[in-house]
Amino acid sequence: MTSPFVTTDWLAQHLKDPEVVVVDASWHLPNAARNAQAEYLAGHIPGAVFFDIDGIADTDSALPHMLPSPADFARAVGALGISQDMTIVVYDEVGLFSAPRVWWTFRSFGADKVFMLEGGGPKWRSEKRGTETGLVHREKRRFDANFNADAAVGFETVSANLRSHAAQVLDARPAPRFHGEVPEPRKGLKAGHIPDSTNVPVSLLTENGRLKSPETLRTIFAERGVDLDKPIITSCGSGITAVTLALALEQAGAEHVAVYDGSWAEWGARDDAEVES
């Protein structure tokens, strides 16, 4: 299995390669009191462009950062100077939080050589590697988007699954949110979880900004009763950490994994969605 990560040493050696593009994919929860774009402008890996998760999205949807249309995605990332055949290295300033979402998005639209920086921005900075300030402008490129419709599912699929049980539904949110013991960070959402779903908090899967080993991940999933050989749908608050969960499942050996793009931001807002707590 090809690793989805590259090391800081590898990136440092390839920073000046014209066919390698670095992407700052930082994003923070609404209650985190952090501004990812402002932090990017204040300092980022040299040459990195900023991927606005909320901007490169379906802006006609009331839901946060839903996948855009292939045409809109191609236009946006092409303007950032990225083509589908480049080597794309994605990172975030938490370590491994929002970078998987952008990695998955590029892959879903047909980019084959897309990786994440192991340890992300925190590891790069801890090694005293260089950074630069301000906005990076790259020459515009053409991105030919080829969307993989199997990568994501919508409300209708997840709702129908309540009756068919065709897939296991895993929820990456912290346990108190899954059980409805604390309010959601987004206002107006119900508390609880999708019926018959299983809680696998993303905090169990990472350590010090890195994904745990495939062997450890397999143990964690087994302890939660997850069958890696059967179809799986991942969910979270708004489709960010659901991708980290999908990434962990893939590294553990699961082959049939889809992300519920709307996640709890959609399910918890709909009157016709069943909720357990």
PDB file of C-alpha atoms in Angstrom:
ATOM      1  CA  MET A   1       0.000   0.000   0.000  1.00  0.00           C
ATOM      2  CA  THR A   2       1.371   3.398  -0.977  1.00  0.00           C
ATOM      3  CA  SER A   3       1.577   5.736   1.999  1.00  0.00           C
ATOM      4  CA  PRO A   4      -0.614   8.841   1.780  1.00  0.00           C
ATOM      5  CA  PHE A   5       2.087  10.776   3.666  1.00  0.00           C
ATOM      6  CA  VAL A   6       5.410  12.376   2.819  1.00  0.00           C
ATOM      7  CA  THR A   7       7.986  13.373   5.416  1.00  0.00           C
ATOM      8  CA  THR A   8       9.262  16.840   6.200  1.00  0.00           C
ATOM      9  CA  ASP A   9      12.665  15.756   4.879  1.00  0.00           C
ATOM     10  CA  TRP A  10      11.119  14.764   1.555  1.00  0.00           C
ATOM     11  CA  LEU A  11       9.225  18.031   1.256  1.00  0.00           C
ATOM     12  CA  ALA A  12      12.274  20.122   2.136  1.00  0.00           C
ATOM     13  CA  GLN A  13      14.167  18.407  -0.688  1.00  0.00           C
ATOM     14  CA  HIS A  14      11.367  19.010  -3.216  1.00  0.00           C
ATOM     15  CA  LEU A  15      10.169  22.516  -2.312  1.00  0.00           C
ATOM     16  CA  LYS A  16      11.654  24.020  -5.475  1.00  0.00           C
ATOM     17  CA  ASP A  17      10.354  21.317  -7.800  1.00  0.00           C
ATOM     18  CA  PRO A  18       7.992  23.104 -10.234  1.00  0.00           C
ATOM     19  CA  GLU A  19       5.722  20.053 -10.387  1.00  0.00           C
ATOM     20  CA  VAL A  20       5.296  19.902  -6.597  1.00  0.00           C
ATOM     21  CA  VAL A  21       2.737  22.215  -5.010  1.00  0.00           C
ATOM     22  CA  VAL A  22       2.248  22.675  -1.261  1.00  0.00           C
ATOM     23  CA  VAL A  23      -1.261  23.385   0.020  1.00  0.00           C
ATOM     24  CA  ASP A  24      -2.099  24.834   3.431  1.00  0.00           C
ATOM     25  CA  ALA A  25      -5.455  23.213   4.231  1.00  0.00           C
ATOM     26  CA  SER A  26      -5.860  24.605   7.743  1.00  0.00           C
ATOM     27  CA  TRP A  27      -9.409  24.994   9.066  1.00  0.00           C
ATOM     28  CA  HIS A  28     -10.779  25.283  12.587  1.00  0.00           C
ATOM     29  CA  LEU A  29     -14.082  24.589  14.321  1.00  0.00           C
ATOM     30  CA  PRO A  30     -16.407  27.598  14.737  1.00  0.00           C
ATOM     31  CA  ASN A  31     -15.739  27.707  18.497  1.00  0.00           C
ATOM     32  CA  ALA A  32     -11.931  27.448  18.194  1.00  0.00           C
ATOM     33  CA  ALA A  33     -11.338  31.228  18.026  1.00  0.00           C
ATOM     34  CA  ARG A  34      -8.709  30.746  15.303  1.00  0.00           C
ATOM     35  CA  ASN A  35      -8.542  32.257  11.812  1.00  0.00           C
ATOM     36  CA  ALA A  36      -6.800  29.830   9.465  1.00  0.00           C
ATOM     37  CA  GLN A  37      -6.323  32.310   6.627  1.00  0.00           C
ATOM     38  CA  ALA A  38      -4.890  34.991   8.924  1.00  0.00           C
ATOM     39  CA  GLU A  39      -2.478  32.431  10.375  1.00  0.00           C
ATOM     40  CA  TYR A  40      -1.477  31.421   6.840  1.00  0.00           C
ATOM     41  CA  LEU A  41      -0.684  35.026   5.918  1.00  0.00           C
ATOM     42  CA  ALA A  42       1.359  35.396   9.110  1.00  0.00           C
ATOM     43  CA  GLY A  43       3.516  32.378   8.260  1.00  0.00           C
ATOM     44  CA  HIS A  44       3.382  29.237   6.145  1.00  0.00           C
ATOM     45  CA  ILE A  45       5.623  26.686   4.446  1.00  0.00           C
ATOM     46  CA  PRO A  46       7.461  28.473   1.594  1.00  0.00           C
ATOM     47  CA  GLY A  47       5.492  28.420  -1.627  1.00  0.00           C
ATOM     48  CA  ALA A  48       2.318  27.055  -0.057  1.00  0.00           C
ATOM     49  CA  VAL A  49      -1.033  28.218  -1.406  1.00  0.00           C
ATOM     50  CA  PHE A  50      -4.061  28.475   0.877  1.00  0.00           C
ATOM     51  CA  PHE A  51      -7.025  26.178   0.254  1.00  0.00           C
ATOM     52  CA  ASP A  52     -10.158  27.810   1.665  1.00  0.00           C
ATOM     53  CA  ILE A  53     -12.306  24.857   2.727  1.00  0.00           C
ATOM     54  CA  ASP A  54     -15.370  27.071   3.132  1.00  0.00           C
ATOM     55  CA  GLY A  55     -14.724  28.932  -0.132  1.00  0.00           C
ATOM     56  CA  ILE A  56     -13.846  26.040  -2.463  1.00  0.00           C
ATOM     57  CA  ALA A  57     -17.200  24.427  -1.797  1.00  0.00           C
ATOM     58  CA  ASP A  58     -20.824  24.401  -2.894  1.00  0.00           C
ATOM     59  CA  THR A  59     -21.541  27.974  -1.840  1.00  0.00           C
ATOM     60  CA  ASP A  60     -25.200  27.636  -2.902  1.00  0.00           C
ATOM     61  CA  SER A  61     -25.747  25.052  -0.165  1.00  0.00           C
ATOM     62  CA  ALA A  62     -26.836  26.128   3.313  1.00  0.00           C
ATOM     63  CA  LEU A  63     -24.573  23.381   4.665  1.00  0.00           C
ATOM     64  CA  PRO A  64     -20.904  24.124   5.456  1.00  0.00           C
ATOM     65  CA  HIS A  65     -18.142  23.274   2.966  1.00  0.00           C
ATOM     66  CA  MET A  66     -20.047  20.728   0.891  1.00  0.00           C
ATOM     67  CA  LEU A  67     -18.189  19.392  -2.144  1.00  0.00           C
ATOM     68  CA  PRO A  68     -18.338  21.822  -5.077  1.00  0.00           C
ATOM     69  CA  SER A  69     -19.245  20.867  -8.626  1.00  0.00           C
ATOM     70  CA  PRO A  70     -16.355  19.470 -10.703  1.00  0.00           C
ATOM     71  CA  ALA A  71     -16.341  22.644 -12.810  1.00  0.00           C
ATOM     72  CA  ASP A  72     -16.198  24.940  -9.778  1.00  0.00           C
ATOM     73  CA  PHE A  73     -13.452  22.859  -8.163  1.00  0.00           C
ATOM     74  CA  ALA A  74     -11.396  22.822 -11.364  1.00  0.00           C
ATOM     75  CA  ARG A  75     -11.738  26.574 -11.725  1.00  0.00           C
ATOM     76  CA  ALA A  76     -10.770  27.289  -8.116  1.00  0.00           C
ATOM     77  CA  VAL A  77      -7.719  25.043  -7.839  1.00  0.00           C
ATOM     78  CA  GLY A  78      -6.588  25.907 -11.353  1.00  0.00           C
ATOM     79  CA  ALA A  79      -6.504  29.539 -10.209  1.00  0.00           C
ATOM     80  CA  LEU A  80      -4.243  28.415  -7.346  1.00  0.00           C
ATOM     81  CA  GLY A  81      -1.797  27.047  -9.918  1.00  0.00           C
ATOM     82  CA  ILE A  82      -2.643  23.352  -9.485  1.00  0.00           C
ATOM     83  CA  SER A  83      -3.220  20.748 -12.193  1.00  0.00           C
ATOM     84  CA  GLN A  84      -4.413  17.190 -11.673  1.00  0.00           C
ATOM     85  CA  ASP A  85      -1.085  15.634 -12.694  1.00  0.00           C
ATOM     86  CA  MET A  86       1.094  17.579 -10.239  1.00  0.00           C
ATOM     87  CA  THR A  87       2.377  16.177  -6.931  1.00  0.00           C
ATOM     88  CA  ILE A  88       0.202  17.865  -4.301  1.00  0.00           C
ATOM     89  CA  VAL A  89       1.316  17.977  -0.650  1.00  0.00           C
ATOM     90  CA  VAL A  90      -1.382  19.040   1.801  1.00  0.00           C
ATOM     91  CA  TYR A  91      -0.855  20.047   5.429  1.00  0.00           C
ATOM     92  CA  ASP A  92      -2.603  21.831   8.278  1.00  0.00           C
ATOM     93  CA  GLU A  93      -1.451  23.692  11.360  1.00  0.00           C
ATOM     94  CA  VAL A  94      -2.936  21.223  13.861  1.00  0.00           C
ATOM     95  CA  GLY A  95      -0.997  18.243  12.550  1.00  0.00           C
ATOM     96  CA  LEU A  96      -3.719  16.015  11.151  1.00  0.00           C
ATOM     97  CA  PHE A  97      -7.116  17.661  11.353  1.00  0.00           C
ATOM     98  CA  SER A  98      -8.386  19.343   8.182  1.00  0.00           C
ATOM     99  CA  ALA A  99      -5.629  18.223   5.786  1.00  0.00           C
ATOM    100  CA  PRO A 100      -7.305  14.827   5.186  1.00  0.00           C
ATOM    101  CA  ARG A 101     -10.472  16.595   3.993  1.00  0.00           C
ATOM    102  CA  VAL A 102      -8.556  18.491   1.312  1.00  0.00           C
ATOM    103  CA  TRP A 103      -6.450  15.416   0.434  1.00  0.00           C
ATOM    104  CA  TRP A 104      -9.698  13.464  -0.035  1.00  0.00           C
ATOM    105  CA  THR A 105     -11.267  16.282  -2.064  1.00  0.00           C
ATOM    106  CA  PHE A 106      -8.368  16.350  -4.522  1.00  0.00           C
ATOM    107  CA  ARG A 107      -8.485  12.569  -4.813  1.00  0.00           C
ATOM    108  CA  SER A 108     -12.259  12.648  -5.309  1.00  0.00           C
ATOM    109  CA  PHE A 109     -11.803  14.994  -8.260  1.00  0.00           C
ATOM    110  CA  GLY A 110      -9.168  12.861  -9.964  1.00  0.00           C
ATOM    111  CA  ALA A 111      -5.757  13.882  -8.598  1.00  0.00           C
ATOM    112  CA  ASP A 112      -3.621  10.740  -8.207  1.00  0.00           C
ATOM    113  CA  LYS A 113      -0.416  12.146  -6.707  1.00  0.00           C
ATOM    114  CA  VAL A 114      -1.774  13.854  -3.620  1.00  0.00           C
ATOM    115  CA  PHE A 115      -0.203  13.363  -0.199  1.00  0.00           C
ATOM    116  CA  MET A 116      -0.289  14.798   3.302  1.00  0.00           C
ATOM    117  CA  LEU A 117       2.693  16.122   5.222  1.00  0.00           C
ATOM    118  CA  GLU A 118       3.357  13.790   8.150  1.00  0.00           C
ATOM    119  CA  GLY A 119       3.080  15.849  11.338  1.00  0.00           C
ATOM    120  CA  GLY A 120       1.876  18.866   9.375  1.00  0.00           C
ATOM    121  CA  GLY A 121       2.850  22.432  10.109  1.00  0.00           C
ATOM    122  CA  PRO A 122       3.657  21.777  13.793  1.00  0.00           C
ATOM    123  CA  LYS A 123       6.348  19.217  12.882  1.00  0.00           C
ATOM    124  CA  TRP A 124       7.776  21.489  10.171  1.00  0.00           C
ATOM    125  CA  ARG A 125       8.029  24.354  12.646  1.00  0.00           C
ATOM    126  CA  SER A 126       9.408  22.196  15.458  1.00  0.00           C
ATOM    127  CA  GLU A 127      12.327  21.299  13.177  1.00  0.00           C
ATOM    128  CA  LYS A 128      13.097  25.014  12.707  1.00  0.00           C
ATOM    129  CA  ARG A 129      12.432  24.817   8.984  1.00  0.00           C
ATOM    130  CA  GLY A 130      11.803  28.012   7.072  1.00  0.00           C
ATOM    131  CA  THR A 131       8.462  29.765   6.638  1.00  0.00           C
ATOM    132  CA  GLU A 132       7.318  32.817   4.706  1.00  0.00           C
ATOM    133  CA  THR A 133       4.549  35.378   5.082  1.00  0.00           C
ATOM    134  CA  GLY A 134       1.930  36.791   2.749  1.00  0.00           C
ATOM    135  CA  LEU A 135      -0.128  35.405  -0.108  1.00  0.00           C
ATOM    136  CA  VAL A 136       1.536  33.099  -2.650  1.00  0.00           C
ATOM    137  CA  HIS A 137       0.592  33.656  -6.291  1.00  0.00           C
ATOM    138  CA  ARG A 138       1.253  30.841  -8.752  1.00  0.00           C
ATOM    139  CA  GLU A 139       0.752  30.793 -12.488  1.00  0.00           C
ATOM    140  CA  LYS A 140      -2.728  29.563 -13.348  1.00  0.00           C
ATOM    141  CA  ARG A 141      -3.002  25.903 -14.390  1.00  0.00           C
ATOM    142  CA  ARG A 142      -5.711  23.767 -15.944  1.00  0.00           C
ATOM    143  CA  PHE A 143      -7.221  21.126 -13.676  1.00  0.00           C
ATOM    144  CA  ASP A 144      -9.270  18.449 -15.449  1.00  0.00           C
ATOM    145  CA  ALA A 145     -11.702  17.254 -12.792  1.00  0.00           C
ATOM    146  CA  ASN A 146     -12.983  13.674 -12.932  1.00  0.00           C
ATOM    147  CA  PHE A 147     -15.324  13.192  -9.987  1.00  0.00           C
ATOM    148  CA  ASN A 148     -15.547   9.835  -8.208  1.00  0.00           C
ATOM    149  CA  ALA A 149     -19.232   9.582  -7.297  1.00  0.00           C
ATOM    150  CA  ASP A 150     -18.511   6.714  -4.877  1.00  0.00           C
ATOM    151  CA  ALA A 151     -16.437   8.946  -2.588  1.00  0.00           C
ATOM    152  CA  ALA A 152     -19.383  10.680  -0.920  1.00  0.00           C
ATOM    153  CA  VAL A 153     -22.990   9.912  -0.048  1.00  0.00           C
ATOM    154  CA  GLY A 154     -25.947  12.141   0.762  1.00  0.00           C
ATOM    155  CA  PHE A 155     -28.858  12.213   3.180  1.00  0.00           C
ATOM    156  CA  GLU A 156     -31.055   9.902   1.106  1.00  0.00           C
ATOM    157  CA  THR A 157     -28.440   7.144   1.079  1.00  0.00           C
ATOM    158  CA  VAL A 158     -27.841   7.351   4.826  1.00  0.00           C
ATOM    159  CA  SER A 159     -31.565   7.519   5.534  1.00  0.00           C
ATOM    160  CA  ALA A 160     -32.251   4.460   3.361  1.00  0.00           C
ATOM    161  CA  ASN A 161     -29.465   2.645   5.192  1.00  0.00           C
ATOM    162  CA  LEU A 162     -31.527   2.793   8.392  1.00  0.00           C
ATOM    163  CA  ARG A 163     -33.777   0.182   6.768  1.00  0.00           C
ATOM    164  CA  SER A 164     -31.356  -1.738   4.557  1.00  0.00           C
ATOM    165  CA  HIS A 165     -28.353  -1.842   6.931  1.00  0.00           C
ATOM    166  CA  ALA A 166     -26.246  -2.185   3.784  1.00  0.00           C
ATOM    167  CA  ALA A 167     -23.395  -0.229   5.375  1.00  0.00           C
ATOM    168  CA  GLN A 168     -21.995   0.361   8.845  1.00  0.00           C
ATOM    169  CA  VAL A 169     -22.219   4.032   9.873  1.00  0.00           C
ATOM    170  CA  LEU A 170     -19.306   5.328  11.948  1.00  0.00           C
ATOM    171  CA  ASP A 171     -19.308   8.725  13.669  1.00  0.00           C
ATOM    172  CA  ALA A 172     -15.984  10.491  14.326  1.00  0.00           C
ATOM    173  CA  ARG A 173     -17.292  13.072  16.802  1.00  0.00           C
ATOM    174  CA  PRO A 174     -16.204  13.052  20.462  1.00  0.00           C
ATOM    175  CA  ALA A 175     -18.270  10.693  22.619  1.00  0.00           C
ATOM    176  CA  PRO A 176     -20.126  13.447  24.568  1.00  0.00           C
ATOM    177  CA  ARG A 177     -21.418  14.920  21.291  1.00  0.00           C
ATOM    178  CA  PHE A 178     -22.288  11.487  19.895  1.00  0.00           C
ATOM    179  CA  HIS A 179     -24.315  10.660  23.017  1.00  0.00           C
ATOM    180  CA  GLY A 180     -26.016  14.063  23.058  1.00  0.00           C
ATOM    181  CA  GLU A 181     -24.529  15.009  26.420  1.00  0.00           C
ATOM    182  CA  VAL A 182     -23.162  18.376  25.211  1.00  0.00           C
ATOM    183  CA  PRO A 183     -24.456  20.861  22.618  1.00  0.00           C
ATOM    184  CA  GLU A 184     -23.062  20.913  19.100  1.00  0.00           C
ATOM    185  CA  PRO A 185     -20.609  23.715  18.224  1.00  0.00           C
ATOM    186  CA  ARG A 186     -23.024  24.792  15.473  1.00  0.00           C
ATOM    187  CA  LYS A 187     -26.207  26.369  16.776  1.00  0.00           C
ATOM    188  CA  GLY A 188     -29.615  24.959  15.967  1.00  0.00           C
ATOM    189  CA  LEU A 189     -28.634  21.302  15.683  1.00  0.00           C
ATOM    190  CA  LYS A 190     -30.215  18.451  17.641  1.00  0.00           C
ATOM    191  CA  ALA A 191     -28.067  16.492  20.046  1.00  0.00           C
ATOM    192  CA  GLY A 192     -27.385  12.813  19.524  1.00  0.00           C
ATOM    193  CA  HIS A 193     -26.460  10.522  16.632  1.00  0.00           C
ATOM    194  CA  ILE A 194     -27.734   8.628  13.603  1.00  0.00           C
ATOM    195  CA  PRO A 195     -29.593   5.480  14.789  1.00  0.00           C
ATOM    196  CA  ASP A 196     -27.502   2.303  14.783  1.00  0.00           C
ATOM    197  CA  SER A 197     -24.291   4.234  14.175  1.00  0.00           C
ATOM    198  CA  THR A 198     -21.061   3.484  16.024  1.00  0.00           C
ATOM    199  CA  ASN A 199     -18.901   6.075  17.708  1.00  0.00           C
ATOM    200  CA  VAL A 200     -15.212   5.992  16.743  1.00  0.00           C
ATOM    201  CA  PRO A 201     -13.859   9.347  17.989  1.00  0.00           C
ATOM    202  CA  VAL A 202     -11.128  10.627  15.718  1.00  0.00           C
ATOM    203  CA  SER A 203      -9.002  11.325  18.808  1.00  0.00           C
ATOM    204  CA  LEU A 204      -8.548   7.555  19.154  1.00  0.00           C
ATOM    205  CA  LEU A 205      -6.963   7.346  15.714  1.00  0.00           C
ATOM    206  CA  THR A 206      -4.276  10.017  15.940  1.00  0.00           C
ATOM    207  CA  GLU A 207      -1.402  10.810  18.265  1.00  0.00           C
ATOM    208  CA  ASN A 208       0.802  13.917  18.263  1.00  0.00           C
ATOM    209  CA  GLY A 209      -0.650  15.061  14.945  1.00  0.00           C
ATOM    210  CA  ARG A 210      -0.075  11.740  13.188  1.00  0.00           C
ATOM    211  CA  LEU A 211      -2.173   8.732  12.281  1.00  0.00           C
ATOM    212  CA  LYS A 212      -1.568   5.645  14.396  1.00  0.00           C
ATOM    213  CA  SER A 213      -0.089   2.521  12.810  1.00  0.00           C
ATOM    214  CA  PRO A 214      -2.302   0.256  10.653  1.00  0.00           C
ATOM    215  CA  GLU A 215      -1.957  -2.506  13.239  1.00  0.00           C
ATOM    216  CA  THR A 216      -3.137  -0.231  16.064  1.00  0.00           C
ATOM    217  CA  LEU A 217      -5.984   1.082  13.926  1.00  0.00           C
ATOM    218  CA  ARG A 218      -7.157  -2.438  13.156  1.00  0.00           C
ATOM    219  CA  THR A 219      -7.239  -3.191  16.886  1.00  0.00           C
ATOM    220  CA  ILE A 220      -9.250  -0.045  17.607  1.00  0.00           C
ATOM    221  CA  PHE A 221     -11.804  -0.848  14.913  1.00  0.00           C
ATOM    222  CA  ALA A 222     -12.096  -4.447  16.089  1.00  0.00           C
ATOM    223  CA  GLU A 223     -12.745  -3.253  19.645  1.00  0.00           C
ATOM    224  CA  ARG A 224     -15.563  -1.059  18.318  1.00  0.00           C
ATOM    225  CA  GLY A 225     -17.102  -3.954  16.414  1.00  0.00           C
ATOM    226  CA  VAL A 226     -16.278  -2.600  12.952  1.00  0.00           C
ATOM    227  CA  ASP A 227     -16.088  -5.144  10.126  1.00  0.00           C
ATOM    228  CA  LEU A 228     -13.480  -3.829   7.684  1.00  0.00           C
ATOM    229  CA  ASP A 229     -14.710  -6.182   4.963  1.00  0.00           C
ATOM    230  CA  LYS A 230     -18.186  -4.650   4.824  1.00  0.00           C
ATOM    231  CA  PRO A 231     -19.238  -1.247   3.385  1.00  0.00           C
ATOM    232  CA  ILE A 232     -18.777   1.722   5.714  1.00  0.00           C
ATOM    233  CA  ILE A 233     -20.126   5.277   5.758  1.00  0.00           C
ATOM    234  CA  THR A 234     -18.267   7.811   7.901  1.00  0.00           C
ATOM    235  CA  SER A 235     -19.816  10.888   9.475  1.00  0.00           C
ATOM    236  CA  CYS A 236     -18.835  13.675  11.886  1.00  0.00           C
ATOM    237  CA  GLY A 237     -19.927  17.242  12.581  1.00  0.00           C
ATOM    238  CA  SER A 238     -19.607  18.682   9.087  1.00  0.00           C
ATOM    239  CA  GLY A 239     -17.581  16.281   6.944  1.00  0.00           C
ATOM    240  CA  ILE A 240     -14.060  17.199   8.102  1.00  0.00           C
ATOM    241  CA  THR A 241     -13.001  14.540  10.605  1.00  0.00           C
ATOM    242  CA  ALA A 242     -15.225  12.001   8.843  1.00  0.00           C
ATOM    243  CA  VAL A 243     -12.457  11.974   6.233  1.00  0.00           C
ATOM    244  CA  THR A 244      -9.759  11.348   8.859  1.00  0.00           C
ATOM    245  CA  LEU A 245     -11.847   8.385   9.973  1.00  0.00           C
ATOM    246  CA  ALA A 246     -12.147   7.228   6.347  1.00  0.00           C
ATOM    247  CA  LEU A 247      -8.382   7.608   5.952  1.00  0.00           C
ATOM    248  CA  ALA A 248      -7.774   5.490   9.062  1.00  0.00           C
ATOM    249  CA  LEU A 249     -10.161   2.833   7.785  1.00  0.00           C
ATOM    250  CA  GLU A 250      -8.366   2.748   4.441  1.00  0.00           C
ATOM    251  CA  GLN A 251      -4.994   2.391   6.160  1.00  0.00           C
ATOM    252  CA  ALA A 252      -6.421  -0.421   8.287  1.00  0.00           C
ATOM    253  CA  GLY A 253      -7.479  -2.304   5.142  1.00  0.00           C
ATOM    254  CA  ALA A 254     -11.095  -1.289   4.479  1.00  0.00           C
ATOM    255  CA  GLU A 255     -11.882  -0.965   0.780  1.00  0.00           C
ATOM    256  CA  HIS A 256     -15.506   0.194   0.676  1.00  0.00           C
ATOM    257  CA  VAL A 257     -15.664   3.507   2.529  1.00  0.00           C
ATOM    258  CA  ALA A 258     -17.734   6.588   1.663  1.00  0.00           C
ATOM    259  CA  VAL A 259     -18.042   9.922   3.480  1.00  0.00           C
ATOM    260  CA  TYR A 260     -21.422  11.390   4.427  1.00  0.00           C
ATOM    261  CA  ASP A 261     -20.652  14.887   3.199  1.00  0.00           C
ATOM    262  CA  GLY A 262     -23.450  16.686   5.045  1.00  0.00           C
ATOM    263  CA  SER A 263     -22.783  14.766   8.283  1.00  0.00           C
ATOM    264  CA  TRP A 264     -24.389  16.044  11.484  1.00  0.00           C
ATOM    265  CA  ALA A 265     -24.649  19.606  10.140  1.00  0.00           C
ATOM    266  CA  GLU A 266     -27.330  18.186   7.833  1.00  0.00           C
ATOM    267  CA  TRP A 267     -28.723  15.264   9.844  1.00  0.00           C
ATOM    268  CA  GLY A 268     -29.041  17.232  13.070  1.00  0.00           C
ATOM    269  CA  ALA A 269     -30.864  20.078  11.321  1.00  0.00           C
ATOM    270  CA  ARG A 270     -33.518  18.073   9.499  1.00  0.00           C
ATOM    271  CA  ASP A 271     -36.949  17.466  11.020  1.00  0.00           C
ATOM    272  CA  ASP A 272     -37.292  14.218   9.056  1.00  0.00           C
ATOM    273  CA  ALA A 273     -34.037  12.704  10.379  1.00  0.00           C
ATOM    274  CA  GLU A 274     -34.285  10.135  13.149  1.00  0.00           C
ATOM    275  CA  VAL A 275     -31.992  10.793  16.126  1.00  0.00           C
ATOM    276  CA  GLU A 276     -30.787   8.621  18.986  1.00  0.00           C
ATOM    277  CA  SER A 277     -29.073   9.871  22.130  1.00  0.00           C
TER     278      SER A 277
END
